[in-house]
Coordinates of C-alpha atoms in Angstrom, one line a residue:
X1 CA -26.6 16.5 -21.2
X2 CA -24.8 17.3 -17.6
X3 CA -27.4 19.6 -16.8
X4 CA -30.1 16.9 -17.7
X5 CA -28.3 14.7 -15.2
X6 CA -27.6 16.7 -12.5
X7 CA -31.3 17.2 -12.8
X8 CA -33.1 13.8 -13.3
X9 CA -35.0 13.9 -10.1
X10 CA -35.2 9.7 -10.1
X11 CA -31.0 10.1 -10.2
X12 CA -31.3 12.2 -7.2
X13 CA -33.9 10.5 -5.2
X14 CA -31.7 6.8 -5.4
X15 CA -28.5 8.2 -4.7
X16 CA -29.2 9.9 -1.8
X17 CA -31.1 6.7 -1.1
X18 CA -28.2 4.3 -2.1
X19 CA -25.5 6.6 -0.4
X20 CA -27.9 7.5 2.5
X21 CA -26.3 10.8 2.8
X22 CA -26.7 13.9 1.6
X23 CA -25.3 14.6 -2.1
X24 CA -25.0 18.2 -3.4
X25 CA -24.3 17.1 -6.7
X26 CA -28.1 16.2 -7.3
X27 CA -29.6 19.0 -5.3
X28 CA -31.3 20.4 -9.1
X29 CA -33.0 16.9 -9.3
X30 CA -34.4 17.6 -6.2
X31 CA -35.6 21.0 -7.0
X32 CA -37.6 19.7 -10.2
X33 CA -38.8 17.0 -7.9
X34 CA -40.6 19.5 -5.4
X35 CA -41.8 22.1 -8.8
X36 CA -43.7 18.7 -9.8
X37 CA -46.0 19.3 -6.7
X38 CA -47.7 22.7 -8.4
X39 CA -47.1 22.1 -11.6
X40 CA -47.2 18.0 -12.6
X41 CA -45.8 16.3 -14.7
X42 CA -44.1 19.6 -16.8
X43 CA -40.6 18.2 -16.9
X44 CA -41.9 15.2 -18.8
X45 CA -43.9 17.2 -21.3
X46 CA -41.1 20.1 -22.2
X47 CA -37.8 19.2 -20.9
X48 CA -37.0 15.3 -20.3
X49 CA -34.7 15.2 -23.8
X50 CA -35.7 11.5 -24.4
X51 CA -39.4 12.3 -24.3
X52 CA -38.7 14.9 -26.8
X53 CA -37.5 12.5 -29.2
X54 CA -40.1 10.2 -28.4
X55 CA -42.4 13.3 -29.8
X56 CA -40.1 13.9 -32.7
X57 CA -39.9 9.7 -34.0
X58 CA -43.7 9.6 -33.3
X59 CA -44.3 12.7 -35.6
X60 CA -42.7 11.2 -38.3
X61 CA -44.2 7.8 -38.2
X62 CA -47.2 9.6 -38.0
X63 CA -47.0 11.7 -41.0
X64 CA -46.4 8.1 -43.0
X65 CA -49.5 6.6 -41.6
X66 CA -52.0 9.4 -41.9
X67 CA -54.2 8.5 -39.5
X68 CA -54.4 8.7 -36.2
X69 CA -54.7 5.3 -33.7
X70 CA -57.4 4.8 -31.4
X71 CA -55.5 5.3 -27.4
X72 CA -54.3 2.2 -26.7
X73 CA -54.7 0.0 -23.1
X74 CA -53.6 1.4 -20.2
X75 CA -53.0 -1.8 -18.5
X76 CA -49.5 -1.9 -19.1
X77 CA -48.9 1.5 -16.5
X78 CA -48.3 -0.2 -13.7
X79 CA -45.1 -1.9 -15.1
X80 CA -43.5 1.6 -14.8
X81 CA -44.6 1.8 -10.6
X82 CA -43.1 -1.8 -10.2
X83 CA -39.7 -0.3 -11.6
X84 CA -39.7 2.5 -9.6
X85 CA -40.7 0.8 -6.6
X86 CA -37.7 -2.1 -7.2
X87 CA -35.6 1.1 -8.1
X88 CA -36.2 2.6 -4.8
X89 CA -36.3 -0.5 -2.8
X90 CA -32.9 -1.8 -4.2
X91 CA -31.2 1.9 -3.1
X92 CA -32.7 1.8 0.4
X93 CA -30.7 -1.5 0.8
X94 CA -27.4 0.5 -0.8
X95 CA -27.5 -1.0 -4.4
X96 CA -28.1 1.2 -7.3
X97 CA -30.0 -0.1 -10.1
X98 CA -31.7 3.0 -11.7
X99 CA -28.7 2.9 -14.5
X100 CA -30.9 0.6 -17.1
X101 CA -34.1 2.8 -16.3
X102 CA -33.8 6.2 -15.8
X103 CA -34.6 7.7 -19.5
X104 CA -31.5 10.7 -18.8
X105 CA -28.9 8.3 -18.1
X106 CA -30.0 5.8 -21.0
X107 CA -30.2 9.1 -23.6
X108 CA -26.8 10.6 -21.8
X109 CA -25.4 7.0 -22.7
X110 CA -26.1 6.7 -25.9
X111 CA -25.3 9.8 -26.9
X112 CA -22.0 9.1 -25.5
X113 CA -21.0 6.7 -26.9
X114 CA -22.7 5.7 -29.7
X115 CA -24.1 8.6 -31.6
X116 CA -21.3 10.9 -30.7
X117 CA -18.4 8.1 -32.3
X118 CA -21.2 8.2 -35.2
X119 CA -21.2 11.6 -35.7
X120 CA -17.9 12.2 -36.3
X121 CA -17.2 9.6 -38.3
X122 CA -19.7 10.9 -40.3
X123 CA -18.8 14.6 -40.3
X124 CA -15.1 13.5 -41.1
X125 CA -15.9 11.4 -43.9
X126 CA -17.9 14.1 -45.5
X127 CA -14.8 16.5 -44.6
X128 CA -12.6 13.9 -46.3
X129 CA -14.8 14.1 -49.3
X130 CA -15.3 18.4 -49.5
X131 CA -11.2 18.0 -49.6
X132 CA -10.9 16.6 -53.2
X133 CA -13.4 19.4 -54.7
X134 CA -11.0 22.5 -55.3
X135 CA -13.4 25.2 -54.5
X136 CA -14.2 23.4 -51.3
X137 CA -11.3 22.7 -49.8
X138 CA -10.6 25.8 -48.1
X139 CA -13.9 25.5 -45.9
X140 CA -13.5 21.9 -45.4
X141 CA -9.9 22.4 -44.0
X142 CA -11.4 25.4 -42.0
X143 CA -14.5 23.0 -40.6
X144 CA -11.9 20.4 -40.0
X145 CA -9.3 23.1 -37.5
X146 CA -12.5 24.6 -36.1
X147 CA -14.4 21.0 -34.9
X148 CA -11.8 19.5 -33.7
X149 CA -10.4 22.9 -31.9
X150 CA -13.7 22.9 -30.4
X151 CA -15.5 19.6 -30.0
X152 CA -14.0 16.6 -31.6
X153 CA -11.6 14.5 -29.7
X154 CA -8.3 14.1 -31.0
X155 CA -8.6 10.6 -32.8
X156 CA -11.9 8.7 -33.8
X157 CA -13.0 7.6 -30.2
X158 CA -14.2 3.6 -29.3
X159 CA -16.2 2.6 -27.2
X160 CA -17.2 -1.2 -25.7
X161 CA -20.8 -2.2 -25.5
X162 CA -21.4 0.4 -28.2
X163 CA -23.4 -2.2 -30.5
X164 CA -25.9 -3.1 -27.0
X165 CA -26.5 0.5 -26.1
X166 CA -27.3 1.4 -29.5
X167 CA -29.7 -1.2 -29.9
X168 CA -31.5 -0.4 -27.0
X169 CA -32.2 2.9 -27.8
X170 CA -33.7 1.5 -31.0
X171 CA -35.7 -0.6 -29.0
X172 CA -37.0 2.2 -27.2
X173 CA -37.4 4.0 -30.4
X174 CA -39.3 1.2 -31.9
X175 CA -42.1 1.0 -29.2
X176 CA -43.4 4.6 -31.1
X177 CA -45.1 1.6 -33.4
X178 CA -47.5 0.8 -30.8
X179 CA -48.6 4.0 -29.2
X180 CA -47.1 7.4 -28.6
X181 CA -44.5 7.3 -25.8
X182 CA -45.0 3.7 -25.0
X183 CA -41.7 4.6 -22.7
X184 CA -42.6 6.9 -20.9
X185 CA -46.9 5.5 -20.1
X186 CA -45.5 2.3 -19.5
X187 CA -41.7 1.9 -18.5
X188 CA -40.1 5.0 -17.6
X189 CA -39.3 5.1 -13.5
X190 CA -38.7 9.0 -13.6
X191 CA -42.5 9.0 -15.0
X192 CA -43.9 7.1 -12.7
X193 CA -42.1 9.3 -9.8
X194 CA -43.0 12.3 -11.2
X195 CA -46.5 10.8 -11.4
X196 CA -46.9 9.9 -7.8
X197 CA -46.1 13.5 -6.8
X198 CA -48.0 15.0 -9.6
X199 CA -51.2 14.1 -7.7
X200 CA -51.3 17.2 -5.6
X201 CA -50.6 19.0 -8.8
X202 CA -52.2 22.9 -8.8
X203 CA -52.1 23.1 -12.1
X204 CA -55.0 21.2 -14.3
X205 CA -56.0 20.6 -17.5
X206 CA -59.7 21.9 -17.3
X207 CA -62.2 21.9 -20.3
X208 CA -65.9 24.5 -20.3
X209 CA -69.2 24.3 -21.8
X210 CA -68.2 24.9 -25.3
X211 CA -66.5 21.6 -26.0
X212 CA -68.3 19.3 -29.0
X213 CA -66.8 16.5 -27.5
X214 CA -65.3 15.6 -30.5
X215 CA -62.5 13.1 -29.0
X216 CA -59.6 14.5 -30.9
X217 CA -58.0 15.8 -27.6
X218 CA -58.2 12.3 -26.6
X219 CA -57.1 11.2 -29.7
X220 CA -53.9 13.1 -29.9
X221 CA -53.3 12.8 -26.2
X222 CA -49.7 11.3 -25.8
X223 CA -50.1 9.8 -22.7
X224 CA -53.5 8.6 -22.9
X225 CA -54.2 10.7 -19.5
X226 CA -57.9 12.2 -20.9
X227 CA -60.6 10.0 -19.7
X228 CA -63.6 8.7 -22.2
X229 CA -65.8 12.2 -21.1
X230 CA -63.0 14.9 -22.8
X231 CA -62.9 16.2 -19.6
X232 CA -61.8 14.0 -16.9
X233 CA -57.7 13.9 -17.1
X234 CA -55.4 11.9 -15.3
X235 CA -53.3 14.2 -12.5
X236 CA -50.9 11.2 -12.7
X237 CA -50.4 10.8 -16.2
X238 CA -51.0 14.0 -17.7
X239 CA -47.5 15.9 -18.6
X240 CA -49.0 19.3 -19.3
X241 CA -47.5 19.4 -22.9
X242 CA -50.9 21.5 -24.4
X243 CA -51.3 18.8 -27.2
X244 CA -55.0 18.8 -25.9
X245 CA -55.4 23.2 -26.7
X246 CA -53.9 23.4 -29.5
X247 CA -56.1 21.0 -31.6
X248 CA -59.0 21.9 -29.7
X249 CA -60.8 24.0 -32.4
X250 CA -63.7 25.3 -30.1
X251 CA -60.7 26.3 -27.8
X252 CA -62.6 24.8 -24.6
X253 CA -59.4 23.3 -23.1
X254 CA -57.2 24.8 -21.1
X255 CA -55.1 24.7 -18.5
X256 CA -55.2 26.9 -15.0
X257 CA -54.3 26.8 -11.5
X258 CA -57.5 25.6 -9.1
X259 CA -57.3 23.3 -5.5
X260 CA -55.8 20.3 -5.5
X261 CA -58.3 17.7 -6.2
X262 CA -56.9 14.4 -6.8
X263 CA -57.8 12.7 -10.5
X264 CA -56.5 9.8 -11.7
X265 CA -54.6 6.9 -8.9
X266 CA -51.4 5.1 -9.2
X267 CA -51.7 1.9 -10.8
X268 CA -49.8 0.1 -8.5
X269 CA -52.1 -2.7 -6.4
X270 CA -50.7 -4.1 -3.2
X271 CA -50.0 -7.5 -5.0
X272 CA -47.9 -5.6 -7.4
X273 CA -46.6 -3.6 -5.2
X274 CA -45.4 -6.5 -3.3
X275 CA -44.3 -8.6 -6.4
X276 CA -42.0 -5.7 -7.3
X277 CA -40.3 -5.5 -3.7
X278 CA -39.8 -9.2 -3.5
X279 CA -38.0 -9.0 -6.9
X280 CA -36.2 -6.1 -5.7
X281 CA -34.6 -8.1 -3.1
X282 CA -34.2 -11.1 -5.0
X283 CA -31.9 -8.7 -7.5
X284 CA -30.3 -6.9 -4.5
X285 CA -29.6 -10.6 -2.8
X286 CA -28.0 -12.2 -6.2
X287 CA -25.9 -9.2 -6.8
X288 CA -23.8 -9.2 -3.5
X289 CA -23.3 -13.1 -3.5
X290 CA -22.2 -12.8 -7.1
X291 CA -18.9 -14.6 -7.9
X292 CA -16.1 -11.7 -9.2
X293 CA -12.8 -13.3 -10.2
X294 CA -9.9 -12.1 -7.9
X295 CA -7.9 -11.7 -10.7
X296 CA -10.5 -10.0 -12.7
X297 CA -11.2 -7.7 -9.6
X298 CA -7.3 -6.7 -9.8
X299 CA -7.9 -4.9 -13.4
X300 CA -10.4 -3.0 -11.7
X301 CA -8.4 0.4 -12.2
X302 CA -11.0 3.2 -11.6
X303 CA -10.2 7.2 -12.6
X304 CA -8.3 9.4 -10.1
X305 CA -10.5 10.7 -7.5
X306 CA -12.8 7.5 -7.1
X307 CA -14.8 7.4 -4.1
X308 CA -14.4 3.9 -2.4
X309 CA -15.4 0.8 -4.4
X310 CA -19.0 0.2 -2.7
X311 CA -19.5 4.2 -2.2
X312 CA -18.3 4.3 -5.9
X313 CA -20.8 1.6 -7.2
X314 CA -23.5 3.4 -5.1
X315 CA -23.1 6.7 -6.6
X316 CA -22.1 5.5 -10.3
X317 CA -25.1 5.8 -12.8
X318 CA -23.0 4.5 -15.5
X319 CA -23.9 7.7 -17.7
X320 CA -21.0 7.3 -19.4
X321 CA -19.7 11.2 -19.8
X322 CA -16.2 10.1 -17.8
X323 CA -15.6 7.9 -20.6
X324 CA -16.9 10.2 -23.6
X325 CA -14.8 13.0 -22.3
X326 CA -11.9 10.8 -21.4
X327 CA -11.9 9.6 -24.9
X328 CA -11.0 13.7 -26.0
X329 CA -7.4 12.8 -24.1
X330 CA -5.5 9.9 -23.1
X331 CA -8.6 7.7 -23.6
X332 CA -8.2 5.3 -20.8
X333 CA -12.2 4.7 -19.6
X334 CA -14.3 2.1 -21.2
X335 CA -17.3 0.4 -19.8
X336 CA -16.8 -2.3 -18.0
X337 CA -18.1 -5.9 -18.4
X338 CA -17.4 -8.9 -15.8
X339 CA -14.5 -7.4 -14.6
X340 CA -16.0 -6.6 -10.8
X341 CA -19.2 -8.7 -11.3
X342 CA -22.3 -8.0 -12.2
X343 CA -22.8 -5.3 -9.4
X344 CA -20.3 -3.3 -11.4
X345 CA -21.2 -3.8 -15.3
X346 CA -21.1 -0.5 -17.1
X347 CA -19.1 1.2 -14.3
X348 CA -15.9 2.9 -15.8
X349 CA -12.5 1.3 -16.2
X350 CA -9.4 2.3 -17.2
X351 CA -8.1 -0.1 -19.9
X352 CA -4.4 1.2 -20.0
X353 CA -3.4 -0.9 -23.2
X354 CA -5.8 1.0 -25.2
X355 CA -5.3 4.2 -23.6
X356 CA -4.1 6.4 -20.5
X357 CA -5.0 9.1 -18.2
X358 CA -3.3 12.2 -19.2
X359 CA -1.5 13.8 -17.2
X360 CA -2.9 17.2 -16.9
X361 CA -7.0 16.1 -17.6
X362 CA -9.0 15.9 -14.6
X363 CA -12.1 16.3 -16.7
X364 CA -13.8 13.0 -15.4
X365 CA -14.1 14.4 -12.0
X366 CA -15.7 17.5 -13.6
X367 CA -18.2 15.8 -15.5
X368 CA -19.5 13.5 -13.0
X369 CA -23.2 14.2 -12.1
X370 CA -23.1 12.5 -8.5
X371 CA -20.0 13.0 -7.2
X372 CA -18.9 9.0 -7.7
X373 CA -15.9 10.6 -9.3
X374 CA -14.7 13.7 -7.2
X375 CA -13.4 16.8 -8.8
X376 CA -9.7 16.9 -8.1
X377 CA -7.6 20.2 -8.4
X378 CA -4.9 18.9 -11.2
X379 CA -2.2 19.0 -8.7
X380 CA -4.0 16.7 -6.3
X381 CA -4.7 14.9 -9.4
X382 CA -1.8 14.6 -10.5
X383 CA -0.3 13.5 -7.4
X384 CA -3.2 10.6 -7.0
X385 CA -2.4 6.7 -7.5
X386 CA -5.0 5.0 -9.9
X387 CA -2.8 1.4 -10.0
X388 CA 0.7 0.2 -9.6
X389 CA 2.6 -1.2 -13.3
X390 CA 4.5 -4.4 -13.1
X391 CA 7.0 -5.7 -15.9
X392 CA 6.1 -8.9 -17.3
X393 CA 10.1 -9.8 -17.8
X394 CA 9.0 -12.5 -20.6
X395 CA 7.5 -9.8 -23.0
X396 CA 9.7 -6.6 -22.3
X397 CA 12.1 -6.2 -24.7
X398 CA 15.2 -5.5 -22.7
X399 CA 14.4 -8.7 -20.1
X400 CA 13.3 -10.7 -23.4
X401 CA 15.2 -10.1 -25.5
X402 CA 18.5 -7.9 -24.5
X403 CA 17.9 -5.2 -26.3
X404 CA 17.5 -1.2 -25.4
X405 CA 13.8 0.1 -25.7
X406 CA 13.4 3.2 -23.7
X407 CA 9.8 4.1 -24.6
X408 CA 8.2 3.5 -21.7
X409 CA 10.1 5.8 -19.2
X410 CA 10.6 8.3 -21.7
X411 CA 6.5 8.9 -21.8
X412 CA 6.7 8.3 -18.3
X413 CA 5.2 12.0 -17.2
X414 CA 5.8 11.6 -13.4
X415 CA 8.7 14.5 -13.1
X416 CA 11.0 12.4 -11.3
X417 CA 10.2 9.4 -13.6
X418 CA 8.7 6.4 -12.1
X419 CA 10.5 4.2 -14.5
X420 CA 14.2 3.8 -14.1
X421 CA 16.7 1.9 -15.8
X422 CA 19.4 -1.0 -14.2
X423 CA 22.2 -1.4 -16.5
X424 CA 23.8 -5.1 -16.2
X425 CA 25.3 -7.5 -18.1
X426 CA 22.8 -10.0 -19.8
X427 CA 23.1 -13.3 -22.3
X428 CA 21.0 -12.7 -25.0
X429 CA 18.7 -15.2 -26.7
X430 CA 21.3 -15.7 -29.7
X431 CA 24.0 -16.6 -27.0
X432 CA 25.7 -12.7 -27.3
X433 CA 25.9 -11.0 -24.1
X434 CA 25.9 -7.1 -23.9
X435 CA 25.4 -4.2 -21.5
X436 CA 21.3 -3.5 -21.6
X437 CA 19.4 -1.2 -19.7
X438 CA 16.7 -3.1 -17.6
X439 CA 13.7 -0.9 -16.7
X440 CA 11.7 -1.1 -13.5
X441 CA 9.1 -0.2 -11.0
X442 CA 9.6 2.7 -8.7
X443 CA 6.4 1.7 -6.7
X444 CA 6.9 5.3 -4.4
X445 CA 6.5 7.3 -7.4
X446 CA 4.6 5.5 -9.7
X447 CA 0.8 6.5 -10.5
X448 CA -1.0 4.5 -12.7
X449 CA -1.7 6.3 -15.3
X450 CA -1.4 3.6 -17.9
X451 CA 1.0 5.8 -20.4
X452 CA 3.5 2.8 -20.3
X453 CA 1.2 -0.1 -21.4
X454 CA -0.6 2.1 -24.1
X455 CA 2.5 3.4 -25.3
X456 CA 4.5 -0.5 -25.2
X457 CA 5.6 -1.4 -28.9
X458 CA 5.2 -5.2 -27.8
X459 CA 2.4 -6.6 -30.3
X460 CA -0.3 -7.8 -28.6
X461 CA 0.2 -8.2 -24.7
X462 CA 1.9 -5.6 -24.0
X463 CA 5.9 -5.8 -21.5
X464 CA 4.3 -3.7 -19.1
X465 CA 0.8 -4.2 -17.2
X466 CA -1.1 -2.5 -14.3
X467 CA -3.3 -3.7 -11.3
X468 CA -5.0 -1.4 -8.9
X469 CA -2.4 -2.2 -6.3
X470 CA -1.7 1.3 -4.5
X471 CA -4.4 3.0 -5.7
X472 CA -5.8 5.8 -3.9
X473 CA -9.6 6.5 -2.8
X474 CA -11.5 10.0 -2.1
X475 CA -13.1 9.8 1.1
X476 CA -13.7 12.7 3.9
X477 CA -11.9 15.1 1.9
X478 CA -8.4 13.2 1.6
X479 CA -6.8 10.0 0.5
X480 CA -7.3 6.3 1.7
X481 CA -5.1 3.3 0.1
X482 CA -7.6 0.2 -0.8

């Protein structure tokens, strides 16, 4: 799916937009994006992975109903136009909001972290099962060392907001009921780019003298792009995907190379047009007066290599693959909810009581398909300050309670150790006093990698907690404190 990011062309048109600077991380989007000018709309009809399953869900509700429907309306098409233009319009004022839309990120998100969690649960349980029949428990123990050598994370990964993302994609799924890739003729902003540029497309769908104008090419058409003659097709909304040849049993469709001769318009009017960009600013204006609680914002721990929170929120697409792959080592990123506003829902967090960032993992930054998250060498990594911990002296166990517990600073992986120990005299609760080593802070060395909260035996809140105080942004090439 990094290779279906890195080259959604919608992904690389906003961010440049939103960042207004040049990217290099979304230089392939860019490359699709000038191939749609000779060839149309191919990446919608052969590589856009969501559109593909569209075709596969469609298929099998098809072969249930046996009959084909007649093309449905086409005057929902300019909804998709009024999301690209409010897209495009929100980026030029610097605030991304392609992340709900774009059909790679949505499909890279729910992969992520829904159907990947799903999967292997799944494969697991059936694992757990092949154990307990003699003759397979050699290959199930086999499948087990292999999967999880290769693929599976280390424990069954979590994720928030799983539940939501998993129902939109059923949502999306679901729209198959009314006509074939209702997404993508109606709602998908990539389309509707790809669309405007496929105008001046060289190659056409063209159809000779020997059709019998039967209407099945129309029929099966999934975009509803050929025109009531069989032979007029929409430059916009055709996706080149050959449905029209192959059923054509006269073979008088085909598709070649002629002029450009604009067929088919955007369906965009000006009062649309102008209804989309009003709304566009309307979002873009409620978003940066949104309230975000100061405390809240302090939580705010984002992965090591982080460009600066706006630049960060600008690049983000909220694909989720930081958080999948994080989830295959210390597990520390989760999508966020409230915690820096609405402007920053689905961004990644680090939630360091359900997990950390390990130590030597700078897979995040590797993943990333826009740069939000840089790609750190793992000894600048390691060296880089997501947060600051603090000791909440009424839950630790040696301030609380007077007793040893060591477990923090013995996970601590710093190699000088960023927790240290204050041995002193205290008065326990039970009136006994004793010699107990206190642990604390040293801020110098002190990262922010979480180990200490995840690890914490405290139940519930844990003795140890982290803000982002300290941390450490990417920006030019070096470090800047927040």
């Amino acid at each position: 799916m990094d290779l279906f990011l890195r080259g959604s062309p919608l992904v690389a048109v906003a961010t440049i937009l939103a960042t207004r600077s040049w990217v290099t991380h979304v230089f392939l989007g860019l490359v699709v994006l000038a191939l749609t000018v000779p060839l149309g709309r191919v990446f919608c009809g052969w590589v856009c992975p969501l559109g593909s399953t569209l075709d596969v869900v469609h298929k099998i509700s098809l072969r249930k109903r046996k009959e084909l429907k007649k093309p449905s309306p086409t005057r929902w098409r300019w909804v998709k136009f009024a999301i690209l233009v409010g897209i495009l319009v929100g980026a030029a004022l610097g605030t991304q909001m392609l992340w709900p839309f774009d059909p790679i990120v949505i499909l890279t998100r729910t992969a992520d972290v829904a159907l990947y969690p799903l999967f292997t649960i799944a494969v697991s349980s059936l694992l757990a099962v092949m154990v307990r029949v003699p003759f397979l428990e050699g290959a199930a123990y086999r499948a087990y060392s292999f999967l999880h050598a290769a693929w599976f994370p280390l424990q069954q990964p979590s994720f928030r907001l799983v539940e939501l993302f998993f129902v939109l994609f059923v949502v999306i799924l679901a729209l198959e009921k009314a006509s074939s890739r209702f997404w993508c003729r109606n709602l998908c902003p990539l389309g509707a780019l790809l669309g405007f540029f496929s105008q001046f497309r060289l190659l056409h769908r063209q159809v000779d003298e020997s059709c019998t104008a039967c209407g099945l090419c129309r029929a099966r058409c999934r975009m509803n792009a050929v025109e009531d003659d069989y032979v007029t097709t929409s430059a916009v909304e055709c996706i080149a995907c050959g449905e029209c040849v192959s059923v054509c049993a006269p073979r008088a469709t085909h598709y070649a190379f002629r002029k450009p001769a604009r067929s088919g318009t955007v369906d965009l009017d000006r009062r649309r047009f102008m209804g989309a960009t009003v709304a566009s600013l309307a979002t873009v204006g409620l978003l940066g007066i949104g309230f975000a609680d100061r405390g809240r914002r302090g939580s705010v721990i984002r992965p090591p290599g982080a460009l600066p929170e706006a630049d960060f929120l600008d690049r983000c697409v909220r694909c989720q693959e930081c958080v999948k792959v994080c989830s295959s080592t210390g597990g520390c990123l989760q999508p966020s909810l409230w915690e820096s506003g609405l402007i920053g829902l689905w961004t990644p967090v680090a939630k360091p009581r359900e997990g950390y960032c390990e130590y030597n993992c700078n897979l995040c930054g590797q993943v990333c398909p826009t740069g939000a998250i840089q790609r750190l060498p793992l000894e600048v990594k390691q060296r880089t300050k997501m947060g600051l911990a603090f000791f909440d002296k009424s839950r630790c166990i040696p301030w609380y309670r007077g007793e040893d517990c060591l477990v923090c600073e013995e996970h601590c992986p710093v190699p000088d150790k960023a927790i240290r120990f204050d041995q002193r005299m205290v008065r326990r609760p039970d009136g006994s006093e004793g010699l107990v080593k206190l642990p604390y802070v040293v801020e110098e060395l002190c990262i922010g990698c979480g180990i200490c909260a995840t690890k914490c035996p405290v139940v519930g809140q844990g003795g140890i907690f982290l803000t982002n105080a300290n941390e450490q942004r990417w920006i030019d090439s070096q470090f800047s404190s927040q």
